[in-house]
Amino acid sequence: PIHHGWHVHFCHNAAAELLAALGSVRPTAFFGVPRVWEKIQAGIQALLAAEQDPAKRAAVEAAMATGRRYVSSREFGNTTPDGLAEEFRQADAAVLQPIRSLLGLGEATMVASAAAPLPPDVGDFFAGLGLMILDVYGMTETTGAFTTNIPDAFRLGTVGRPVPGVEVRIAEDGEILTRGPLNTPGYLNLPDRTAELIDEEGWLHTGDIGSMDADGFLSVVDRKKELIITSGGENIAPAGIENLLVAHPLIGQALSYGDRRPYVVALLTLDGDMAPAWARARGIEAGSLAELADNQAILDAVAEAVAVANERLARVQQVKRWRLLPVEWTAESEELTPTLKLKRRVVHAKYADVIDALYEG
């Protein structure tokens, strides 16, 4: 921003004020953590669910299908056919650009995400709107991003390729290691912590599990210390399960659990924006999320969402039992960080009795 002379705006209460802030600022570039993108997605889906005209819904669905094909054609290694480019131009002018403008993103030429892996379904949804969410990856200890997707070289579902001058490799246990001039020399007056962070060959151990494809695009799976190791010895990444669960518009947050247990269970919460709209569209009236969480139609829909997620998971990863909680997790209620990431230990402690009950019988 200093180099280019940009104006920088912050939205301090993304849960309640983001869309208003976007509409006011109309940014040319926008950055949001995955949960922010999920909230925007939920808002759009709520509007689409409320649309009563089947023809308009069909037009939006067709335009978004074109948007997804167009963005996919622009990924690294692909070529956009002239016919698809023209099809997208027409769909964009008629449908997609007006939707982006309603969101305040009509003038955005670059949108990005970081802080946690962006769920593939979220990236796919916004590709349907003609937006390429460029995921990047880094840490405080690496002075910010050390891998990035860029407009001319991106691959959805990855965090991009190493920036110039930086090396990245995957250790035998799957941990992502990086070496380069951006890395910290260590933690002040903490030699033991520094030795854990940086090995004798200068590789910084990120603590994340990942993989790298043949073109050098890095994918982040989960935090190494957050992997679930079941009583049967299976290693499971909880984020992969949770991303599939929150893909359903009703589900706002999900936490999967199964460490030293025989199978995986999940705690779920309703999306505070989408759930009421979803319910109203089906003639369900409720005064609170707690009432919705106790509604049989809602429970049936959530059960179906879990079943759909399980179809995309290996047997050992599948959620065997779950509980829909009558609350919404927020930073204020302490289940989420200020950047809207799960505080797993807080949730584990706060809902220990609920988790234990899911393993009874």
Tab-separated table of C-alpha atoms in Angstrom:
chain	number	residue	atom	x	y	z
A	1	PRO	CA	0.000	0.000	0.000
A	2	ILE	CA	2.831	2.448	0.753
A	3	HIS	CA	4.544	1.648	-2.550
A	4	HIS	CA	1.376	2.082	-4.620
A	5	GLY	CA	-0.226	4.891	-2.632
A	6	TRP	CA	-3.284	2.845	-1.712
A	7	HIS	CA	-5.881	3.686	0.903
A	8	VAL	CA	-6.366	0.888	3.450
A	9	HIS	CA	-9.680	0.295	5.227
A	10	PHE	CA	-10.400	-2.096	8.096
A	11	CYS	CA	-13.735	-3.558	9.120
A	12	HIS	CA	-13.480	-4.285	12.835
A	13	ASN	CA	-16.810	-6.109	13.160
A	14	ALA	CA	-16.974	-8.359	10.118
A	15	ALA	CA	-19.911	-10.346	11.484
A	16	ALA	CA	-22.257	-7.346	11.532
A	17	GLU	CA	-20.738	-4.557	9.436
A	18	LEU	CA	-18.813	-6.131	6.553
A	19	LEU	CA	-21.330	-5.726	3.736
A	20	ALA	CA	-22.026	-2.131	4.742
A	21	ALA	CA	-18.294	-1.402	4.806
A	22	LEU	CA	-17.773	-3.003	1.395
A	23	GLY	CA	-20.638	-0.992	-0.042
A	24	SER	CA	-19.165	2.216	1.344
A	25	VAL	CA	-15.537	1.612	0.361
A	26	ARG	CA	-16.085	-0.337	-2.895
A	27	PRO	CA	-12.510	-1.675	-2.761
A	28	THR	CA	-10.337	-2.477	-5.743
A	29	ALA	CA	-8.612	-5.148	-3.636
A	30	PHE	CA	-10.081	-7.115	-0.753
A	31	PHE	CA	-8.611	-9.517	1.776
A	32	GLY	CA	-10.648	-11.687	4.135
A	33	VAL	CA	-9.947	-14.808	6.179
A	34	PRO	CA	-11.891	-17.936	5.122
A	35	ARG	CA	-14.668	-17.376	7.649
A	36	VAL	CA	-15.312	-13.916	6.192
A	37	TRP	CA	-15.711	-15.445	2.732
A	38	GLU	CA	-18.009	-18.102	4.190
A	39	LYS	CA	-20.209	-15.399	5.749
A	40	ILE	CA	-20.438	-13.520	2.443
A	41	GLN	CA	-21.302	-16.780	0.704
A	42	ALA	CA	-24.028	-17.503	3.260
A	43	GLY	CA	-25.518	-14.057	2.674
A	44	ILE	CA	-25.638	-14.568	-1.087
A	45	GLN	CA	-27.162	-18.016	-0.680
A	46	ALA	CA	-29.807	-16.547	1.621
A	47	LEU	CA	-30.765	-14.042	-1.073
A	48	LEU	CA	-30.877	-16.745	-3.727
A	49	ALA	CA	-32.993	-18.978	-1.494
A	50	ALA	CA	-35.466	-16.124	-0.998
A	51	GLU	CA	-35.863	-15.549	-4.753
A	52	GLN	CA	-39.369	-16.685	-5.708
A	53	ASP	CA	-38.973	-16.471	-9.492
A	54	PRO	CA	-37.722	-19.842	-10.854
A	55	ALA	CA	-36.546	-18.171	-14.078
A	56	LYS	CA	-34.314	-15.719	-12.193
A	57	ARG	CA	-32.878	-18.514	-10.041
A	58	ALA	CA	-32.149	-20.556	-13.145
A	59	ALA	CA	-30.467	-17.569	-14.823
A	60	VAL	CA	-28.186	-17.064	-11.820
A	61	GLU	CA	-27.322	-20.761	-11.654
A	62	ALA	CA	-26.487	-20.844	-15.377
A	63	ALA	CA	-24.358	-17.701	-15.135
A	64	MET	CA	-22.463	-19.079	-12.129
A	65	ALA	CA	-21.824	-22.353	-13.955
A	66	THR	CA	-20.256	-20.294	-16.740
A	67	GLY	CA	-18.234	-18.321	-14.189
A	68	ARG	CA	-16.825	-21.496	-12.676
A	69	ARG	CA	-15.814	-22.876	-16.074
A	70	TYR	CA	-14.223	-19.559	-17.025
A	71	VAL	CA	-12.163	-19.210	-13.843
A	72	SER	CA	-11.112	-22.866	-14.082
A	73	SER	CA	-9.921	-22.223	-17.641
A	74	ARG	CA	-7.642	-19.463	-16.325
A	75	GLU	CA	-5.882	-21.676	-13.797
A	76	PHE	CA	-2.203	-22.406	-14.311
A	77	GLY	CA	-1.646	-24.698	-17.304
A	78	ASN	CA	-5.095	-24.127	-18.828
A	79	THR	CA	-6.245	-22.044	-21.808
A	80	THR	CA	-9.536	-20.163	-22.151
A	81	PRO	CA	-11.349	-20.959	-25.423
A	82	ASP	CA	-12.621	-17.899	-27.288
A	83	GLY	CA	-16.183	-19.182	-27.103
A	84	LEU	CA	-16.038	-19.542	-23.321
A	85	ALA	CA	-14.541	-16.063	-22.964
A	86	GLU	CA	-17.474	-14.589	-24.904
A	87	GLU	CA	-19.997	-16.695	-22.959
A	88	PHE	CA	-18.523	-15.408	-19.712
A	89	ARG	CA	-18.512	-11.793	-20.949
A	90	GLN	CA	-22.249	-11.989	-21.574
A	91	ALA	CA	-23.024	-13.802	-18.296
A	92	ASP	CA	-20.854	-11.343	-16.400
A	93	ALA	CA	-22.521	-8.260	-17.863
A	94	ALA	CA	-26.053	-9.581	-17.382
A	95	VAL	CA	-25.833	-11.371	-14.020
A	96	LEU	CA	-22.475	-11.703	-12.259
A	97	GLN	CA	-21.219	-8.106	-12.283
A	98	PRO	CA	-24.514	-6.812	-10.791
A	99	ILE	CA	-24.248	-9.403	-7.979
A	100	ARG	CA	-20.638	-8.402	-7.262
A	101	SER	CA	-21.702	-4.746	-7.236
A	102	LEU	CA	-24.436	-5.493	-4.685
A	103	LEU	CA	-21.731	-6.999	-2.471
A	104	GLY	CA	-19.510	-3.934	-2.862
A	105	LEU	CA	-16.976	-5.982	-4.855
A	106	GLY	CA	-17.917	-4.709	-8.291
A	107	GLU	CA	-14.618	-2.854	-8.690
A	108	ALA	CA	-12.388	-5.467	-7.048
A	109	THR	CA	-9.641	-6.690	-9.372
A	110	MET	CA	-7.830	-8.739	-6.736
A	111	VAL	CA	-9.342	-10.685	-3.830
A	112	ALA	CA	-7.354	-12.851	-1.449
A	113	SER	CA	-7.546	-15.106	1.586
A	114	ALA	CA	-5.109	-16.427	4.182
A	115	ALA	CA	-4.783	-17.367	7.901
A	116	ALA	CA	-6.311	-20.814	7.273
A	117	PRO	CA	-6.906	-23.002	4.201
A	118	LEU	CA	-9.838	-21.733	2.144
A	119	PRO	CA	-12.403	-24.545	1.821
A	120	PRO	CA	-12.485	-25.688	-1.835
A	121	ASP	CA	-16.271	-25.323	-1.998
A	122	VAL	CA	-15.957	-21.653	-0.999
A	123	GLY	CA	-13.390	-20.935	-3.698
A	124	ASP	CA	-15.593	-22.766	-6.206
A	125	PHE	CA	-18.657	-20.718	-5.186
A	126	PHE	CA	-16.933	-17.377	-5.722
A	127	ALA	CA	-15.407	-18.594	-8.979
A	128	GLY	CA	-19.029	-18.869	-10.048
A	129	LEU	CA	-19.302	-15.112	-9.468
A	130	GLY	CA	-16.202	-14.521	-11.591
A	131	LEU	CA	-13.950	-13.929	-8.569
A	132	MET	CA	-10.606	-15.694	-8.247
A	133	ILE	CA	-9.835	-15.834	-4.525
A	134	LEU	CA	-6.047	-15.950	-4.442
A	135	ASP	CA	-5.044	-17.949	-1.371
A	136	VAL	CA	-1.646	-17.179	0.166
A	137	TYR	CA	0.283	-18.777	3.031
A	138	GLY	CA	2.695	-17.562	5.654
A	139	MET	CA	3.412	-16.972	9.326
A	140	THR	CA	4.650	-14.202	11.569
A	141	GLU	CA	7.925	-16.144	11.689
A	142	THR	CA	8.256	-15.919	7.882
A	143	THR	CA	7.456	-12.183	7.715
A	144	GLY	CA	4.109	-12.900	6.132
A	145	ALA	CA	3.378	-14.869	2.980
A	146	PHE	CA	6.075	-17.087	1.519
A	147	THR	CA	3.819	-18.806	-1.024
A	148	THR	CA	1.250	-16.981	-3.118
A	149	ASN	CA	-1.216	-17.421	-5.914
A	150	ILE	CA	-1.058	-14.552	-8.386
A	151	PRO	CA	-3.511	-13.604	-11.166
A	152	ASP	CA	-1.243	-14.970	-13.883
A	153	ALA	CA	-0.344	-18.192	-12.023
A	154	PHE	CA	-2.970	-19.549	-9.648
A	155	ARG	CA	-4.523	-22.902	-8.838
A	156	LEU	CA	-7.695	-22.971	-6.766
A	157	GLY	CA	-7.477	-25.199	-3.696
A	158	THR	CA	-3.799	-24.366	-3.189
A	159	VAL	CA	-1.892	-21.549	-1.480
A	160	GLY	CA	0.246	-20.937	-4.540
A	161	ARG	CA	3.946	-21.302	-5.216
A	162	PRO	CA	6.982	-20.094	-3.239
A	163	VAL	CA	7.898	-16.453	-3.743
A	164	PRO	CA	11.284	-15.787	-5.424
A	165	GLY	CA	14.248	-16.612	-3.202
A	166	VAL	CA	12.307	-18.946	-0.905
A	167	GLU	CA	12.607	-22.745	-0.747
A	168	VAL	CA	9.747	-24.996	0.368
A	169	ARG	CA	9.760	-28.754	0.846
A	170	ILE	CA	7.612	-31.410	2.503
A	171	ALA	CA	9.229	-33.420	5.322
A	172	GLU	CA	8.828	-37.191	5.581
A	173	ASP	CA	5.992	-36.775	8.097
A	174	GLY	CA	4.176	-34.327	5.815
A	175	GLU	CA	5.208	-31.116	7.606
A	176	ILE	CA	5.781	-28.025	5.470
A	177	LEU	CA	9.342	-26.653	5.777
A	178	THR	CA	10.637	-23.380	4.356
A	179	ARG	CA	14.042	-21.750	4.065
A	180	GLY	CA	14.897	-18.253	2.891
A	181	PRO	CA	15.788	-14.643	3.750
A	182	LEU	CA	12.295	-13.815	5.053
A	183	ASN	CA	12.531	-16.193	8.014
A	184	THR	CA	13.097	-14.970	11.555
A	185	PRO	CA	16.472	-15.876	13.094
A	186	GLY	CA	14.578	-17.110	16.151
A	187	TYR	CA	12.631	-16.191	19.279
A	188	LEU	CA	14.169	-13.579	21.555
A	189	ASN	CA	15.842	-15.184	24.591
A	190	LEU	CA	14.117	-18.521	23.900
A	191	PRO	CA	16.839	-20.839	22.543
A	192	ASP	CA	14.828	-24.035	23.094
A	193	ARG	CA	11.830	-22.668	21.177
A	194	THR	CA	14.167	-21.452	18.435
A	195	ALA	CA	15.744	-24.910	18.133
A	196	GLU	CA	12.274	-26.412	17.708
A	197	LEU	CA	11.424	-23.867	15.023
A	198	ILE	CA	14.591	-23.894	12.890
A	199	ASP	CA	16.740	-26.989	12.346
A	200	GLU	CA	20.500	-27.149	11.804
A	201	GLU	CA	20.122	-26.853	8.021
A	202	GLY	CA	18.117	-23.642	8.334
A	203	TRP	CA	14.699	-25.104	7.547
A	204	LEU	CA	11.852	-23.460	9.447
A	205	HIS	CA	9.264	-25.988	10.646
A	206	THR	CA	5.812	-24.471	10.103
A	207	GLY	CA	3.830	-26.988	12.150
A	208	ASP	CA	1.449	-27.441	9.197
A	209	ILE	CA	0.852	-30.587	7.172
A	210	GLY	CA	0.736	-30.170	3.415
A	211	SER	CA	1.556	-31.415	-0.068
A	212	MET	CA	3.078	-29.972	-3.221
A	213	ASP	CA	2.053	-30.807	-6.787
A	214	ALA	CA	4.286	-31.268	-9.820
A	215	ASP	CA	4.000	-27.580	-10.744
A	216	GLY	CA	5.119	-26.411	-7.300
A	217	PHE	CA	1.702	-25.354	-5.970
A	218	LEU	CA	1.439	-25.961	-2.228
A	219	SER	CA	-1.667	-27.254	-0.450
A	220	VAL	CA	-2.107	-26.957	3.323
A	221	VAL	CA	-4.010	-29.803	4.982
A	222	ASP	CA	-4.101	-28.870	8.678
A	223	ARG	CA	-2.041	-27.976	11.724
A	224	LYS	CA	0.236	-30.877	12.673
A	225	LYS	CA	-0.695	-30.633	16.347
A	226	GLU	CA	-4.424	-30.644	15.520
A	227	LEU	CA	-4.417	-33.950	13.655
A	228	ILE	CA	-6.818	-36.482	15.112
A	229	ILE	CA	-5.231	-39.822	15.968
A	230	THR	CA	-8.021	-42.300	16.610
A	231	SER	CA	-7.785	-45.215	19.022
A	232	GLY	CA	-7.200	-47.353	15.925
A	233	GLY	CA	-4.099	-45.320	15.044
A	234	GLU	CA	-5.586	-43.485	12.045
A	235	ASN	CA	-4.320	-39.936	11.391
A	236	ILE	CA	-7.172	-37.626	10.359
A	237	ALA	CA	-7.107	-33.916	9.480
A	238	PRO	CA	-10.153	-32.327	11.158
A	239	ALA	CA	-10.231	-29.302	8.844
A	240	GLY	CA	-10.963	-31.507	5.844
A	241	ILE	CA	-14.044	-32.894	7.574
A	242	GLU	CA	-15.174	-29.509	8.856
A	243	ASN	CA	-14.851	-27.826	5.449
A	244	LEU	CA	-17.270	-30.347	3.968
A	245	LEU	CA	-19.737	-29.867	6.812
A	246	VAL	CA	-19.838	-26.057	6.628
A	247	ALA	CA	-20.324	-26.265	2.864
A	248	HIS	CA	-24.034	-26.593	3.656
A	249	PRO	CA	-25.523	-23.096	4.070
A	250	LEU	CA	-27.322	-24.023	7.304
A	251	ILE	CA	-24.117	-24.959	9.147
A	252	GLY	CA	-22.157	-21.998	10.459
A	253	GLN	CA	-19.384	-23.753	12.387
A	254	ALA	CA	-18.244	-27.346	12.754
A	255	LEU	CA	-15.730	-29.043	14.998
A	256	SER	CA	-14.767	-32.663	14.410
A	257	TYR	CA	-13.332	-34.718	17.254
A	258	GLY	CA	-11.951	-38.208	17.667
A	259	ASP	CA	-8.531	-38.094	19.305
A	260	ARG	CA	-7.880	-41.473	20.991
A	261	ARG	CA	-11.521	-42.362	20.339
A	262	PRO	CA	-12.973	-45.171	18.196
A	263	TYR	CA	-14.681	-42.883	15.666
A	264	VAL	CA	-15.182	-39.250	14.659
A	265	VAL	CA	-17.995	-37.085	16.053
A	266	ALA	CA	-18.904	-33.470	15.344
A	267	LEU	CA	-20.288	-30.426	17.117
A	268	LEU	CA	-22.269	-28.168	14.789
A	269	THR	CA	-23.808	-24.706	15.027
A	270	LEU	CA	-26.295	-22.981	12.754
A	271	ASP	CA	-25.300	-20.027	10.600
A	272	GLY	CA	-26.809	-16.957	12.237
A	273	ASP	CA	-27.581	-15.297	8.888
A	274	MET	CA	-28.483	-18.200	6.655
A	275	ALA	CA	-30.465	-20.428	9.026
A	276	PRO	CA	-33.303	-17.934	9.704
A	277	ALA	CA	-33.601	-17.150	5.975
A	278	TRP	CA	-33.569	-20.854	5.099
A	279	ALA	CA	-36.286	-21.482	7.681
A	280	ARG	CA	-38.511	-18.581	6.564
A	281	ALA	CA	-38.315	-19.767	2.934
A	282	ARG	CA	-39.830	-23.055	4.160
A	283	GLY	CA	-42.489	-21.540	6.371
A	284	ILE	CA	-40.618	-22.207	9.627
A	285	GLU	CA	-40.934	-19.435	12.181
A	286	ALA	CA	-38.591	-19.275	15.146
A	287	GLY	CA	-37.573	-16.520	17.513
A	288	SER	CA	-33.995	-17.690	18.037
A	289	LEU	CA	-31.260	-20.009	16.811
A	290	ALA	CA	-31.964	-22.202	19.841
A	291	GLU	CA	-35.533	-22.753	18.621
A	292	LEU	CA	-34.306	-23.495	15.101
A	293	ALA	CA	-31.748	-25.973	16.445
A	294	ASP	CA	-34.623	-27.889	18.033
A	295	ASN	CA	-36.799	-27.890	14.899
A	296	GLN	CA	-37.160	-31.312	13.283
A	297	ALA	CA	-37.016	-29.970	9.717
A	298	ILE	CA	-33.738	-28.217	10.532
A	299	LEU	CA	-32.359	-31.354	12.189
A	300	ASP	CA	-33.350	-33.438	9.167
A	301	ALA	CA	-31.593	-31.000	6.813
A	302	VAL	CA	-28.442	-31.025	8.954
A	303	ALA	CA	-28.532	-34.832	9.049
A	304	GLU	CA	-28.676	-34.831	5.259
A	305	ALA	CA	-25.739	-32.388	5.137
A	306	VAL	CA	-23.672	-34.715	7.343
A	307	ALA	CA	-24.580	-37.663	5.126
A	308	VAL	CA	-23.521	-35.762	1.995
A	309	ALA	CA	-20.203	-34.820	3.632
A	310	ASN	CA	-19.633	-38.434	4.676
A	311	GLU	CA	-20.037	-39.574	1.076
A	312	ARG	CA	-16.900	-37.569	0.231
A	313	LEU	CA	-14.870	-38.933	3.152
A	314	ALA	CA	-13.009	-42.171	3.724
A	315	ARG	CA	-14.738	-44.521	6.160
A	316	VAL	CA	-12.393	-43.696	9.067
A	317	GLN	CA	-13.016	-39.962	8.520
A	318	GLN	CA	-16.795	-40.154	8.470
A	319	VAL	CA	-18.822	-38.505	11.231
A	320	LYS	CA	-20.650	-41.259	13.109
A	321	ARG	CA	-22.547	-39.044	15.553
A	322	TRP	CA	-23.123	-35.306	15.834
A	323	ARG	CA	-24.893	-32.692	17.917
A	324	LEU	CA	-26.440	-29.421	16.727
A	325	LEU	CA	-25.834	-26.844	19.459
A	326	PRO	CA	-28.401	-24.135	20.310
A	327	VAL	CA	-25.810	-21.351	20.111
A	328	GLU	CA	-23.598	-19.532	17.619
A	329	TRP	CA	-19.824	-19.514	18.153
A	330	THR	CA	-18.211	-16.077	18.044
A	331	ALA	CA	-15.019	-14.359	19.164
A	332	GLU	CA	-17.040	-12.799	21.992
A	333	SER	CA	-18.183	-16.198	23.251
A	334	GLU	CA	-14.532	-17.297	23.005
A	335	GLU	CA	-14.895	-20.294	20.673
A	336	LEU	CA	-13.336	-18.295	17.819
A	337	THR	CA	-10.223	-16.161	17.508
A	338	PRO	CA	-10.532	-12.523	16.345
A	339	THR	CA	-9.736	-13.852	12.842
A	340	LEU	CA	-12.664	-16.298	13.218
A	341	LYS	CA	-10.603	-19.482	13.512
A	342	LEU	CA	-11.702	-22.233	15.889
A	343	LYS	CA	-10.194	-22.329	19.345
A	344	ARG	CA	-10.265	-26.104	19.514
A	345	ARG	CA	-9.088	-26.440	23.101
A	346	VAL	CA	-11.724	-23.971	24.274
A	347	VAL	CA	-14.464	-25.900	22.471
A	348	HIS	CA	-13.137	-29.240	23.741
A	349	ALA	CA	-13.226	-27.975	27.339
A	350	LYS	CA	-16.512	-26.083	27.076
A	351	TYR	CA	-18.402	-28.983	25.504
A	352	ALA	CA	-16.577	-31.926	27.064
A	353	ASP	CA	-19.840	-33.338	28.428
A	354	VAL	CA	-21.513	-33.125	25.013
A	355	ILE	CA	-18.560	-34.841	23.344
A	356	ASP	CA	-18.542	-37.586	25.979
A	357	ALA	CA	-22.278	-38.111	25.445
A	358	LEU	CA	-21.692	-38.710	21.740
A	359	TYR	CA	-19.549	-41.713	22.671
A	360	GLU	CA	-21.952	-43.223	25.173
A	361	GLY	CA	-23.854	-46.355	24.209
